[in-house]
Amino acid sequence: MRKFSILVVEDDADIQQLVSYNLVKAGFNVTCADSGEEALALLGQERVDAMVLDLMLPGKDGHEICRTVRSQESTKLLPIIMLTAKGEEDDIVCGLDSGADDYVTKPFSPRVLIARIEAALRRKTEPALPDEGQVSIFTRHSLEIHPGRHEVRVAGEEVQLTASEFTILELLASRPGWVFSRQQIIDQIRGYDYSITPRAVDVQIFGLRKKLGSSGSCIETVRGIGYRLRD
Protein backbone atom coordinates (compact mmCIF):
# COMPACT_ATOMS: atom_id res chain seq x y z
CA MET A 1 0.00 0.00 0.00
CA ARG A 2 1.29 3.46 -0.89
CA LYS A 3 2.41 5.57 2.04
CA PHE A 4 0.64 8.88 2.53
CA SER A 5 2.80 11.90 1.79
CA ILE A 6 2.70 14.86 4.16
CA LEU A 7 4.02 18.33 3.35
CA VAL A 8 5.34 20.12 6.44
CA VAL A 9 5.51 23.89 6.02
CA GLU A 10 7.52 25.27 8.92
CA ASP A 11 10.39 27.78 9.02
CA ASP A 12 11.64 26.80 12.49
CA ALA A 13 14.27 24.13 11.84
CA ASP A 14 13.88 22.45 15.24
CA ILE A 15 10.10 22.12 14.97
CA GLN A 16 10.33 21.03 11.33
CA GLN A 17 12.76 18.29 12.35
CA LEU A 18 10.57 17.20 15.31
CA VAL A 19 7.42 16.97 13.18
CA SER A 20 9.22 15.21 10.32
CA TYR A 21 10.86 12.67 12.61
CA ASN A 22 7.58 11.69 14.24
CA LEU A 23 5.70 11.51 10.94
CA VAL A 24 8.35 9.29 9.37
CA LYS A 25 8.33 7.12 12.50
CA ALA A 26 4.53 6.82 12.11
CA GLY A 27 4.92 5.55 8.54
CA PHE A 28 4.42 8.68 6.44
CA ASN A 29 6.52 10.06 3.63
CA VAL A 30 7.50 13.63 4.46
CA THR A 31 8.48 16.65 2.37
CA CYS A 32 9.43 19.93 4.02
CA ALA A 33 9.16 23.56 2.97
CA ASP A 34 10.61 26.59 4.76
CA SER A 35 8.17 29.10 3.27
CA GLY A 36 4.69 29.32 1.81
CA GLU A 37 6.02 30.04 -1.66
CA GLU A 38 8.16 26.90 -1.55
CA ALA A 39 5.14 24.91 -0.37
CA LEU A 40 3.00 26.09 -3.31
CA ALA A 41 5.77 25.16 -5.73
CA LEU A 42 6.05 21.67 -4.22
CA LEU A 43 2.28 21.16 -4.44
CA GLY A 44 2.57 21.70 -8.17
CA GLN A 45 5.40 19.18 -8.49
CA GLU A 46 4.67 16.34 -6.10
CA ARG A 47 1.74 14.26 -4.90
CA VAL A 48 0.79 15.43 -1.42
CA ASP A 49 -1.98 13.86 0.68
CA ALA A 50 -2.09 16.39 3.53
CA MET A 51 -0.29 19.53 4.68
CA VAL A 52 0.86 20.65 8.13
CA LEU A 53 1.00 24.43 7.89
CA ASP A 54 2.55 27.00 10.21
CA LEU A 55 0.94 30.45 10.33
CA MET A 56 4.00 32.61 11.00
CA LEU A 57 6.01 32.18 7.81
CA PRO A 58 8.39 34.45 5.89
CA GLY A 59 6.71 36.02 2.87
CA LYS A 60 3.13 34.80 2.50
CA ASP A 61 1.70 33.73 5.85
CA GLY A 62 -0.25 30.56 6.53
CA HIS A 63 -3.63 32.20 5.97
CA GLU A 64 -2.65 33.34 2.47
CA ILE A 65 -1.25 29.91 1.62
CA CYS A 66 -4.38 28.19 2.90
CA ARG A 67 -6.66 30.39 0.82
CA THR A 68 -4.50 29.88 -2.27
CA VAL A 69 -4.62 26.10 -1.85
CA ARG A 70 -8.40 26.18 -1.47
CA SER A 71 -8.79 28.31 -4.60
CA GLN A 72 -6.99 25.85 -6.88
CA GLU A 73 -8.93 22.97 -8.42
CA SER A 74 -6.11 20.44 -7.96
CA THR A 75 -5.69 21.15 -4.22
CA LYS A 76 -9.05 22.47 -3.01
CA LEU A 77 -9.81 19.30 -1.01
CA LEU A 78 -6.28 18.85 0.40
CA PRO A 79 -6.47 18.29 4.19
CA ILE A 80 -4.74 21.20 5.94
CA ILE A 81 -3.76 21.05 9.61
CA MET A 82 -2.52 24.35 10.98
CA LEU A 83 0.27 24.03 13.55
CA THR A 84 0.99 27.34 15.27
CA ALA A 85 1.78 29.11 18.50
CA LYS A 86 -1.16 31.46 17.93
CA GLY A 87 -3.75 29.80 20.13
CA GLU A 88 -6.22 32.55 21.01
CA GLU A 89 -9.88 32.03 20.13
CA ASP A 90 -9.76 34.64 17.36
CA ASP A 91 -6.66 32.98 15.87
CA ILE A 92 -8.40 29.59 15.73
CA VAL A 93 -11.54 31.08 14.21
CA CYS A 94 -9.48 32.95 11.61
CA GLY A 95 -7.51 29.79 10.74
CA LEU A 96 -10.62 27.71 10.20
CA ASP A 97 -12.26 30.52 8.29
CA SER A 98 -9.33 30.65 5.87
CA GLY A 99 -9.95 27.00 4.99
CA ALA A 100 -8.02 24.84 7.47
CA ASP A 101 -9.49 21.45 8.37
CA ASP A 102 -7.91 21.33 11.81
CA TYR A 103 -5.89 23.53 14.17
CA VAL A 104 -3.17 22.38 16.57
CA THR A 105 -1.42 24.82 18.90
CA LYS A 106 2.22 24.82 20.04
CA PRO A 107 3.50 23.38 22.28
CA PHE A 108 1.96 20.22 20.89
CA SER A 109 1.93 16.48 21.37
CA PRO A 110 3.31 14.64 18.30
CA ARG A 111 0.86 11.82 18.97
CA VAL A 112 -2.09 14.22 18.91
CA LEU A 113 -0.82 15.84 15.71
CA ILE A 114 -0.50 12.44 14.03
CA ALA A 115 -4.00 11.47 15.22
CA ARG A 116 -5.39 14.69 13.71
CA ILE A 117 -3.61 14.03 10.41
CA GLU A 118 -4.88 10.44 10.28
CA ALA A 119 -8.45 11.60 11.00
CA ALA A 120 -8.25 14.19 8.22
CA LEU A 121 -6.95 11.56 5.80
CA ARG A 122 -9.77 9.17 6.72
CA ARG A 123 -12.35 11.83 5.99
CA LYS A 124 -10.74 12.54 2.64
CA THR A 125 -10.37 8.92 1.54
CA GLU A 126 -13.80 7.57 2.51
CA PRO A 127 -14.95 5.93 -0.74
CA ALA A 128 -18.03 7.11 -2.55
CA LEU A 129 -20.69 4.59 -3.46
CA PRO A 130 -19.75 2.97 -6.77
CA ASP A 131 -23.33 2.80 -8.04
CA GLU A 132 -24.39 6.31 -9.04
CA GLY A 133 -28.03 5.33 -8.75
CA GLN A 134 -27.60 4.47 -5.07
CA VAL A 135 -26.02 7.81 -4.11
CA SER A 136 -28.30 10.09 -2.11
CA ILE A 137 -28.52 13.57 -3.60
CA PHE A 138 -30.12 16.16 -1.32
CA THR A 139 -32.33 18.71 -3.03
CA ARG A 140 -33.45 21.43 -0.66
CA HIS A 141 -34.89 24.75 -1.77
CA SER A 142 -32.61 25.75 -4.69
CA LEU A 143 -29.72 23.67 -3.31
CA GLU A 144 -28.46 20.41 -4.79
CA ILE A 145 -25.99 18.58 -2.54
CA HIS A 146 -24.10 15.58 -3.93
CA PRO A 147 -22.15 13.85 -1.08
CA GLY A 148 -20.38 11.36 -3.37
CA ARG A 149 -19.00 14.07 -5.61
CA HIS A 150 -18.58 16.56 -2.78
CA GLU A 151 -20.47 19.09 -4.90
CA VAL A 152 -23.01 21.78 -4.10
CA ARG A 153 -25.01 23.66 -6.72
CA VAL A 154 -27.22 26.67 -6.23
CA ALA A 155 -29.77 27.12 -9.01
CA GLY A 156 -27.57 24.89 -11.17
CA GLU A 157 -24.33 26.79 -10.50
CA GLU A 158 -21.55 25.00 -8.59
CA VAL A 159 -20.41 26.64 -5.34
CA GLN A 160 -16.94 26.00 -3.93
CA LEU A 161 -17.05 25.07 -0.24
CA THR A 162 -14.35 24.03 2.19
CA ALA A 163 -14.52 20.52 3.62
CA SER A 164 -15.93 21.87 6.90
CA GLU A 165 -18.57 24.00 5.18
CA PHE A 166 -19.68 21.07 3.03
CA THR A 167 -19.93 18.77 6.06
CA ILE A 168 -22.07 21.31 7.93
CA LEU A 169 -24.41 21.80 4.97
CA GLU A 170 -24.70 18.05 4.39
CA LEU A 171 -25.53 17.53 8.07
CA LEU A 172 -28.23 20.21 8.11
CA ALA A 173 -29.71 19.04 4.80
CA SER A 174 -29.91 15.43 5.97
CA ARG A 175 -32.69 16.42 8.41
CA PRO A 176 -34.53 19.57 7.30
CA GLY A 177 -36.16 21.32 10.23
CA TRP A 178 -34.05 19.42 12.74
CA VAL A 179 -32.04 21.67 15.07
CA PHE A 180 -28.36 20.77 15.52
CA SER A 181 -26.43 22.22 18.44
CA ARG A 182 -23.04 23.79 17.88
CA GLN A 183 -21.38 20.89 19.70
CA GLN A 184 -23.14 18.36 17.45
CA ILE A 185 -21.85 20.26 14.43
CA ILE A 186 -18.31 20.34 15.85
CA ASP A 187 -18.42 16.58 16.54
CA GLN A 188 -19.66 15.91 12.99
CA ILE A 189 -16.90 17.99 11.39
CA ARG A 190 -14.07 16.60 13.47
CA GLY A 191 -15.26 13.09 14.14
CA TYR A 192 -13.99 13.28 17.70
CA ASP A 193 -13.84 15.67 20.67
CA TYR A 194 -12.22 18.88 19.54
CA SER A 195 -11.13 21.77 21.77
CA ILE A 196 -12.68 24.65 19.85
CA THR A 197 -15.25 27.19 20.91
CA PRO A 198 -18.75 27.32 19.43
CA ARG A 199 -17.86 30.70 17.95
CA ALA A 200 -15.86 28.93 15.25
CA VAL A 201 -19.07 27.19 14.14
CA ASP A 202 -20.76 30.58 13.89
CA VAL A 203 -17.95 31.77 11.60
CA GLN A 204 -18.31 28.67 9.42
CA ILE A 205 -22.07 29.22 9.15
CA PHE A 206 -21.53 32.89 8.27
CA GLY A 207 -19.12 31.93 5.47
CA LEU A 208 -21.47 29.20 4.25
CA ARG A 209 -24.45 31.56 4.06
CA LYS A 210 -22.37 34.09 2.18
CA LYS A 211 -21.25 31.54 -0.42
CA LEU A 212 -24.81 30.26 -0.92
CA GLY A 213 -26.08 33.76 -1.69
CA SER A 214 -29.84 34.17 -1.42
CA SER A 215 -30.17 30.45 -0.64
CA GLY A 216 -28.12 30.98 2.50
CA SER A 217 -31.23 32.33 4.22
CA CYS A 218 -32.59 28.78 4.45
CA ILE A 219 -30.00 28.15 7.19
CA GLU A 220 -31.71 29.44 10.29
CA THR A 221 -30.28 30.32 13.69
CA VAL A 222 -32.20 28.84 16.59
CA ARG A 223 -31.37 31.18 19.44
CA GLY A 224 -29.61 29.54 22.33
CA ILE A 225 -29.41 26.14 20.62
CA GLY A 226 -27.81 26.02 17.19
CA TYR A 227 -28.79 25.86 13.53
CA ARG A 228 -31.22 24.14 11.18
CA LEU A 229 -32.04 24.03 7.49
CA ARG A 230 -35.54 25.40 6.98
CA ASP A 231 -38.00 22.62 6.14
PDB file of C-alpha atoms in Angstrom:
ATOM      1  CA  MET A   1       0.000   0.000   0.000  1.00  0.00           C
ATOM      2  CA  ARG A   2       1.287   3.458  -0.893  1.00  0.00           C
ATOM      3  CA  LYS A   3       2.409   5.565   2.043  1.00  0.00           C
ATOM      4  CA  PHE A   4       0.636   8.876   2.527  1.00  0.00           C
ATOM      5  CA  SER A   5       2.805  11.899   1.790  1.00  0.00           C
ATOM      6  CA  ILE A   6       2.697  14.858   4.162  1.00  0.00           C
ATOM      7  CA  LEU A   7       4.017  18.327   3.348  1.00  0.00           C
ATOM      8  CA  VAL A   8       5.339  20.116   6.439  1.00  0.00           C
ATOM      9  CA  VAL A   9       5.509  23.887   6.017  1.00  0.00           C
ATOM     10  CA  GLU A  10       7.520  25.268   8.924  1.00  0.00           C
ATOM     11  CA  ASP A  11      10.395  27.779   9.016  1.00  0.00           C
ATOM     12  CA  ASP A  12      11.640  26.800  12.494  1.00  0.00           C
ATOM     13  CA  ALA A  13      14.268  24.131  11.840  1.00  0.00           C
ATOM     14  CA  ASP A  14      13.876  22.445  15.239  1.00  0.00           C
ATOM     15  CA  ILE A  15      10.097  22.115  14.968  1.00  0.00           C
ATOM     16  CA  GLN A  16      10.333  21.035  11.328  1.00  0.00           C
ATOM     17  CA  GLN A  17      12.760  18.289  12.353  1.00  0.00           C
ATOM     18  CA  LEU A  18      10.573  17.203  15.306  1.00  0.00           C
ATOM     19  CA  VAL A  19       7.424  16.968  13.181  1.00  0.00           C
ATOM     20  CA  SER A  20       9.223  15.209  10.317  1.00  0.00           C
ATOM     21  CA  TYR A  21      10.862  12.673  12.612  1.00  0.00           C
ATOM     22  CA  ASN A  22       7.581  11.689  14.245  1.00  0.00           C
ATOM     23  CA  LEU A  23       5.704  11.511  10.940  1.00  0.00           C
ATOM     24  CA  VAL A  24       8.352   9.289   9.367  1.00  0.00           C
ATOM     25  CA  LYS A  25       8.327   7.124  12.501  1.00  0.00           C
ATOM     26  CA  ALA A  26       4.532   6.824  12.110  1.00  0.00           C
ATOM     27  CA  GLY A  27       4.917   5.545   8.543  1.00  0.00           C
ATOM     28  CA  PHE A  28       4.418   8.679   6.440  1.00  0.00           C
ATOM     29  CA  ASN A  29       6.519  10.059   3.633  1.00  0.00           C
ATOM     30  CA  VAL A  30       7.505  13.634   4.458  1.00  0.00           C
ATOM     31  CA  THR A  31       8.479  16.651   2.370  1.00  0.00           C
ATOM     32  CA  CYS A  32       9.429  19.931   4.018  1.00  0.00           C
ATOM     33  CA  ALA A  33       9.159  23.556   2.973  1.00  0.00           C
ATOM     34  CA  ASP A  34      10.611  26.586   4.759  1.00  0.00           C
ATOM     35  CA  SER A  35       8.169  29.097   3.271  1.00  0.00           C
ATOM     36  CA  GLY A  36       4.685  29.322   1.813  1.00  0.00           C
ATOM     37  CA  GLU A  37       6.024  30.041  -1.662  1.00  0.00           C
ATOM     38  CA  GLU A  38       8.161  26.902  -1.555  1.00  0.00           C
ATOM     39  CA  ALA A  39       5.138  24.912  -0.374  1.00  0.00           C
ATOM     40  CA  LEU A  40       3.000  26.090  -3.306  1.00  0.00           C
ATOM     41  CA  ALA A  41       5.767  25.159  -5.729  1.00  0.00           C
ATOM     42  CA  LEU A  42       6.047  21.669  -4.217  1.00  0.00           C
ATOM     43  CA  LEU A  43       2.281  21.158  -4.436  1.00  0.00           C
ATOM     44  CA  GLY A  44       2.567  21.700  -8.175  1.00  0.00           C
ATOM     45  CA  GLN A  45       5.398  19.183  -8.491  1.00  0.00           C
ATOM     46  CA  GLU A  46       4.674  16.341  -6.097  1.00  0.00           C
ATOM     47  CA  ARG A  47       1.740  14.263  -4.902  1.00  0.00           C
ATOM     48  CA  VAL A  48       0.787  15.435  -1.422  1.00  0.00           C
ATOM     49  CA  ASP A  49      -1.982  13.863   0.682  1.00  0.00           C
ATOM     50  CA  ALA A  50      -2.088  16.394   3.532  1.00  0.00           C
ATOM     51  CA  MET A  51      -0.288  19.529   4.682  1.00  0.00           C
ATOM     52  CA  VAL A  52       0.863  20.647   8.126  1.00  0.00           C
ATOM     53  CA  LEU A  53       0.999  24.433   7.892  1.00  0.00           C
ATOM     54  CA  ASP A  54       2.547  26.997  10.213  1.00  0.00           C
ATOM     55  CA  LEU A  55       0.943  30.449  10.335  1.00  0.00           C
ATOM     56  CA  MET A  56       3.996  32.610  11.002  1.00  0.00           C
ATOM     57  CA  LEU A  57       6.006  32.176   7.809  1.00  0.00           C
ATOM     58  CA  PRO A  58       8.395  34.449   5.890  1.00  0.00           C
ATOM     59  CA  GLY A  59       6.713  36.016   2.867  1.00  0.00           C
ATOM     60  CA  LYS A  60       3.133  34.805   2.503  1.00  0.00           C
ATOM     61  CA  ASP A  61       1.704  33.727   5.848  1.00  0.00           C
ATOM     62  CA  GLY A  62      -0.247  30.556   6.529  1.00  0.00           C
ATOM     63  CA  HIS A  63      -3.634  32.204   5.973  1.00  0.00           C
ATOM     64  CA  GLU A  64      -2.646  33.337   2.473  1.00  0.00           C
ATOM     65  CA  ILE A  65      -1.251  29.912   1.620  1.00  0.00           C
ATOM     66  CA  CYS A  66      -4.378  28.186   2.904  1.00  0.00           C
ATOM     67  CA  ARG A  67      -6.659  30.393   0.823  1.00  0.00           C
ATOM     68  CA  THR A  68      -4.499  29.879  -2.267  1.00  0.00           C
ATOM     69  CA  VAL A  69      -4.616  26.097  -1.849  1.00  0.00           C
ATOM     70  CA  ARG A  70      -8.404  26.181  -1.467  1.00  0.00           C
ATOM     71  CA  SER A  71      -8.792  28.313  -4.603  1.00  0.00           C
ATOM     72  CA  GLN A  72      -6.993  25.855  -6.881  1.00  0.00           C
ATOM     73  CA  GLU A  73      -8.926  22.967  -8.425  1.00  0.00           C
ATOM     74  CA  SER A  74      -6.106  20.443  -7.958  1.00  0.00           C
ATOM     75  CA  THR A  75      -5.690  21.146  -4.225  1.00  0.00           C
ATOM     76  CA  LYS A  76      -9.047  22.472  -3.013  1.00  0.00           C
ATOM     77  CA  LEU A  77      -9.806  19.296  -1.010  1.00  0.00           C
ATOM     78  CA  LEU A  78      -6.281  18.846   0.396  1.00  0.00           C
ATOM     79  CA  PRO A  79      -6.467  18.289   4.187  1.00  0.00           C
ATOM     80  CA  ILE A  80      -4.738  21.198   5.937  1.00  0.00           C
ATOM     81  CA  ILE A  81      -3.761  21.046   9.606  1.00  0.00           C
ATOM     82  CA  MET A  82      -2.519  24.353  10.978  1.00  0.00           C
ATOM     83  CA  LEU A  83       0.267  24.027  13.548  1.00  0.00           C
ATOM     84  CA  THR A  84       0.989  27.337  15.267  1.00  0.00           C
ATOM     85  CA  ALA A  85       1.784  29.109  18.496  1.00  0.00           C
ATOM     86  CA  LYS A  86      -1.158  31.458  17.934  1.00  0.00           C
ATOM     87  CA  GLY A  87      -3.752  29.801  20.134  1.00  0.00           C
ATOM     88  CA  GLU A  88      -6.222  32.547  21.011  1.00  0.00           C
ATOM     89  CA  GLU A  89      -9.877  32.026  20.129  1.00  0.00           C
ATOM     90  CA  ASP A  90      -9.759  34.640  17.357  1.00  0.00           C
ATOM     91  CA  ASP A  91      -6.656  32.976  15.869  1.00  0.00           C
ATOM     92  CA  ILE A  92      -8.401  29.589  15.729  1.00  0.00           C
ATOM     93  CA  VAL A  93     -11.544  31.079  14.209  1.00  0.00           C
ATOM     94  CA  CYS A  94      -9.475  32.945  11.605  1.00  0.00           C
ATOM     95  CA  GLY A  95      -7.511  29.795  10.743  1.00  0.00           C
ATOM     96  CA  LEU A  96     -10.624  27.707  10.198  1.00  0.00           C
ATOM     97  CA  ASP A  97     -12.262  30.524   8.285  1.00  0.00           C
ATOM     98  CA  SER A  98      -9.333  30.652   5.870  1.00  0.00           C
ATOM     99  CA  GLY A  99      -9.946  26.998   4.993  1.00  0.00           C
ATOM    100  CA  ALA A 100      -8.021  24.845   7.472  1.00  0.00           C
ATOM    101  CA  ASP A 101      -9.495  21.454   8.367  1.00  0.00           C
ATOM    102  CA  ASP A 102      -7.913  21.334  11.808  1.00  0.00           C
ATOM    103  CA  TYR A 103      -5.885  23.527  14.168  1.00  0.00           C
ATOM    104  CA  VAL A 104      -3.170  22.376  16.569  1.00  0.00           C
ATOM    105  CA  THR A 105      -1.423  24.820  18.898  1.00  0.00           C
ATOM    106  CA  LYS A 106       2.218  24.816  20.039  1.00  0.00           C
ATOM    107  CA  PRO A 107       3.499  23.380  22.275  1.00  0.00           C
ATOM    108  CA  PHE A 108       1.956  20.217  20.893  1.00  0.00           C
ATOM    109  CA  SER A 109       1.934  16.481  21.372  1.00  0.00           C
ATOM    110  CA  PRO A 110       3.313  14.639  18.296  1.00  0.00           C
ATOM    111  CA  ARG A 111       0.859  11.820  18.972  1.00  0.00           C
ATOM    112  CA  VAL A 112      -2.087  14.217  18.915  1.00  0.00           C
ATOM    113  CA  LEU A 113      -0.820  15.841  15.712  1.00  0.00           C
ATOM    114  CA  ILE A 114      -0.502  12.439  14.034  1.00  0.00           C
ATOM    115  CA  ALA A 115      -4.005  11.473  15.216  1.00  0.00           C
ATOM    116  CA  ARG A 116      -5.385  14.690  13.711  1.00  0.00           C
ATOM    117  CA  ILE A 117      -3.614  14.026  10.407  1.00  0.00           C
ATOM    118  CA  GLU A 118      -4.880  10.444  10.277  1.00  0.00           C
ATOM    119  CA  ALA A 119      -8.447  11.598  11.001  1.00  0.00           C
ATOM    120  CA  ALA A 120      -8.254  14.192   8.220  1.00  0.00           C
ATOM    121  CA  LEU A 121      -6.951  11.564   5.796  1.00  0.00           C
ATOM    122  CA  ARG A 122      -9.765   9.167   6.720  1.00  0.00           C
ATOM    123  CA  ARG A 123     -12.352  11.832   5.987  1.00  0.00           C
ATOM    124  CA  LYS A 124     -10.740  12.539   2.636  1.00  0.00           C
ATOM    125  CA  THR A 125     -10.366   8.919   1.540  1.00  0.00           C
ATOM    126  CA  GLU A 126     -13.796   7.571   2.511  1.00  0.00           C
ATOM    127  CA  PRO A 127     -14.946   5.933  -0.739  1.00  0.00           C
ATOM    128  CA  ALA A 128     -18.031   7.113  -2.553  1.00  0.00           C
ATOM    129  CA  LEU A 129     -20.693   4.587  -3.458  1.00  0.00           C
ATOM    130  CA  PRO A 130     -19.754   2.973  -6.774  1.00  0.00           C
ATOM    131  CA  ASP A 131     -23.325   2.798  -8.042  1.00  0.00           C
ATOM    132  CA  GLU A 132     -24.388   6.306  -9.045  1.00  0.00           C
ATOM    133  CA  GLY A 133     -28.026   5.334  -8.748  1.00  0.00           C
ATOM    134  CA  GLN A 134     -27.603   4.473  -5.067  1.00  0.00           C
ATOM    135  CA  VAL A 135     -26.023   7.806  -4.110  1.00  0.00           C
ATOM    136  CA  SER A 136     -28.295  10.094  -2.112  1.00  0.00           C
ATOM    137  CA  ILE A 137     -28.524  13.572  -3.595  1.00  0.00           C
ATOM    138  CA  PHE A 138     -30.116  16.163  -1.315  1.00  0.00           C
ATOM    139  CA  THR A 139     -32.334  18.714  -3.032  1.00  0.00           C
ATOM    140  CA  ARG A 140     -33.446  21.429  -0.660  1.00  0.00           C
ATOM    141  CA  HIS A 141     -34.893  24.754  -1.771  1.00  0.00           C
ATOM    142  CA  SER A 142     -32.605  25.750  -4.692  1.00  0.00           C
ATOM    143  CA  LEU A 143     -29.720  23.675  -3.315  1.00  0.00           C
ATOM    144  CA  GLU A 144     -28.461  20.411  -4.794  1.00  0.00           C
ATOM    145  CA  ILE A 145     -25.995  18.575  -2.542  1.00  0.00           C
ATOM    146  CA  HIS A 146     -24.100  15.581  -3.928  1.00  0.00           C
ATOM    147  CA  PRO A 147     -22.147  13.845  -1.083  1.00  0.00           C
ATOM    148  CA  GLY A 148     -20.384  11.359  -3.366  1.00  0.00           C
ATOM    149  CA  ARG A 149     -19.003  14.068  -5.614  1.00  0.00           C
ATOM    150  CA  HIS A 150     -18.583  16.558  -2.776  1.00  0.00           C
ATOM    151  CA  GLU A 151     -20.474  19.094  -4.904  1.00  0.00           C
ATOM    152  CA  VAL A 152     -23.014  21.785  -4.096  1.00  0.00           C
ATOM    153  CA  ARG A 153     -25.014  23.658  -6.719  1.00  0.00           C
ATOM    154  CA  VAL A 154     -27.224  26.671  -6.227  1.00  0.00           C
ATOM    155  CA  ALA A 155     -29.769  27.119  -9.011  1.00  0.00           C
ATOM    156  CA  GLY A 156     -27.566  24.889 -11.166  1.00  0.00           C
ATOM    157  CA  GLU A 157     -24.333  26.787 -10.499  1.00  0.00           C
ATOM    158  CA  GLU A 158     -21.549  24.996  -8.595  1.00  0.00           C
ATOM    159  CA  VAL A 159     -20.410  26.637  -5.339  1.00  0.00           C
ATOM    160  CA  GLN A 160     -16.937  26.000  -3.934  1.00  0.00           C
ATOM    161  CA  LEU A 161     -17.052  25.067  -0.243  1.00  0.00           C
ATOM    162  CA  THR A 162     -14.349  24.031   2.193  1.00  0.00           C
ATOM    163  CA  ALA A 163     -14.519  20.523   3.617  1.00  0.00           C
ATOM    164  CA  SER A 164     -15.925  21.868   6.896  1.00  0.00           C
ATOM    165  CA  GLU A 165     -18.569  23.998   5.184  1.00  0.00           C
ATOM    166  CA  PHE A 166     -19.676  21.070   3.035  1.00  0.00           C
ATOM    167  CA  THR A 167     -19.935  18.774   6.064  1.00  0.00           C
ATOM    168  CA  ILE A 168     -22.072  21.314   7.932  1.00  0.00           C
ATOM    169  CA  LEU A 169     -24.412  21.802   4.969  1.00  0.00           C
ATOM    170  CA  GLU A 170     -24.698  18.054   4.391  1.00  0.00           C
ATOM    171  CA  LEU A 171     -25.531  17.526   8.066  1.00  0.00           C
ATOM    172  CA  LEU A 172     -28.230  20.212   8.110  1.00  0.00           C
ATOM    173  CA  ALA A 173     -29.712  19.042   4.796  1.00  0.00           C
ATOM    174  CA  SER A 174     -29.905  15.435   5.972  1.00  0.00           C
ATOM    175  CA  ARG A 175     -32.691  16.419   8.412  1.00  0.00           C
ATOM    176  CA  PRO A 176     -34.527  19.567   7.304  1.00  0.00           C
ATOM    177  CA  GLY A 177     -36.164  21.318  10.226  1.00  0.00           C
ATOM    178  CA  TRP A 178     -34.046  19.422  12.739  1.00  0.00           C
ATOM    179  CA  VAL A 179     -32.037  21.673  15.069  1.00  0.00           C
ATOM    180  CA  PHE A 180     -28.360  20.771  15.521  1.00  0.00           C
ATOM    181  CA  SER A 181     -26.434  22.221  18.445  1.00  0.00           C
ATOM    182  CA  ARG A 182     -23.039  23.791  17.880  1.00  0.00           C
ATOM    183  CA  GLN A 183     -21.381  20.894  19.699  1.00  0.00           C
ATOM    184  CA  GLN A 184     -23.140  18.362  17.455  1.00  0.00           C
ATOM    185  CA  ILE A 185     -21.848  20.262  14.432  1.00  0.00           C
ATOM    186  CA  ILE A 186     -18.309  20.340  15.846  1.00  0.00           C
ATOM    187  CA  ASP A 187     -18.422  16.582  16.537  1.00  0.00           C
ATOM    188  CA  GLN A 188     -19.656  15.914  12.989  1.00  0.00           C
ATOM    189  CA  ILE A 189     -16.900  17.986  11.392  1.00  0.00           C
ATOM    190  CA  ARG A 190     -14.068  16.598  13.467  1.00  0.00           C
ATOM    191  CA  GLY A 191     -15.259  13.094  14.136  1.00  0.00           C
ATOM    192  CA  TYR A 192     -13.992  13.275  17.703  1.00  0.00           C
ATOM    193  CA  ASP A 193     -13.841  15.672  20.673  1.00  0.00           C
ATOM    194  CA  TYR A 194     -12.217  18.885  19.539  1.00  0.00           C
ATOM    195  CA  SER A 195     -11.129  21.774  21.771  1.00  0.00           C
ATOM    196  CA  ILE A 196     -12.681  24.647  19.854  1.00  0.00           C
ATOM    197  CA  THR A 197     -15.248  27.186  20.915  1.00  0.00           C
ATOM    198  CA  PRO A 198     -18.752  27.325  19.429  1.00  0.00           C
ATOM    199  CA  ARG A 199     -17.865  30.704  17.949  1.00  0.00           C
ATOM    200  CA  ALA A 200     -15.858  28.926  15.248  1.00  0.00           C
ATOM    201  CA  VAL A 201     -19.069  27.189  14.143  1.00  0.00           C
ATOM    202  CA  ASP A 202     -20.756  30.585  13.891  1.00  0.00           C
ATOM    203  CA  VAL A 203     -17.954  31.765  11.596  1.00  0.00           C
ATOM    204  CA  GLN A 204     -18.310  28.667   9.419  1.00  0.00           C
ATOM    205  CA  ILE A 205     -22.068  29.225   9.153  1.00  0.00           C
ATOM    206  CA  PHE A 206     -21.529  32.893   8.269  1.00  0.00           C
ATOM    207  CA  GLY A 207     -19.125  31.926   5.474  1.00  0.00           C
ATOM    208  CA  LEU A 208     -21.474  29.202   4.252  1.00  0.00           C
ATOM    209  CA  ARG A 209     -24.446  31.556   4.060  1.00  0.00           C
ATOM    210  CA  LYS A 210     -22.368  34.094   2.183  1.00  0.00           C
ATOM    211  CA  LYS A 211     -21.255  31.544  -0.418  1.00  0.00           C
ATOM    212  CA  LEU A 212     -24.811  30.256  -0.916  1.00  0.00           C
ATOM    213  CA  GLY A 213     -26.079  33.759  -1.694  1.00  0.00           C
ATOM    214  CA  SER A 214     -29.839  34.173  -1.417  1.00  0.00           C
ATOM    215  CA  SER A 215     -30.171  30.445  -0.645  1.00  0.00           C
ATOM    216  CA  GLY A 216     -28.123  30.976   2.502  1.00  0.00           C
ATOM    217  CA  SER A 217     -31.228  32.332   4.221  1.00  0.00           C
ATOM    218  CA  CYS A 218     -32.588  28.783   4.452  1.00  0.00           C
ATOM    219  CA  ILE A 219     -29.998  28.150   7.185  1.00  0.00           C
ATOM    220  CA  GLU A 220     -31.713  29.438  10.288  1.00  0.00           C
ATOM    221  CA  THR A 221     -30.282  30.319  13.686  1.00  0.00           C
ATOM    222  CA  VAL A 222     -32.196  28.837  16.593  1.00  0.00           C
ATOM    223  CA  ARG A 223     -31.373  31.183  19.436  1.00  0.00           C
ATOM    224  CA  GLY A 224     -29.607  29.537  22.335  1.00  0.00           C
ATOM    225  CA  ILE A 225     -29.413  26.139  20.616  1.00  0.00           C
ATOM    226  CA  GLY A 226     -27.806  26.019  17.186  1.00  0.00           C
ATOM    227  CA  TYR A 227     -28.790  25.858  13.533  1.00  0.00           C
ATOM    228  CA  ARG A 228     -31.222  24.142  11.177  1.00  0.00           C
ATOM    229  CA  LEU A 229     -32.040  24.031   7.494  1.00  0.00           C
ATOM    230  CA  ARG A 230     -35.543  25.396   6.979  1.00  0.00           C
ATOM    231  CA  ASP A 231     -37.999  22.624   6.136  1.00  0.00           C
TER     232      ASP A 231
END
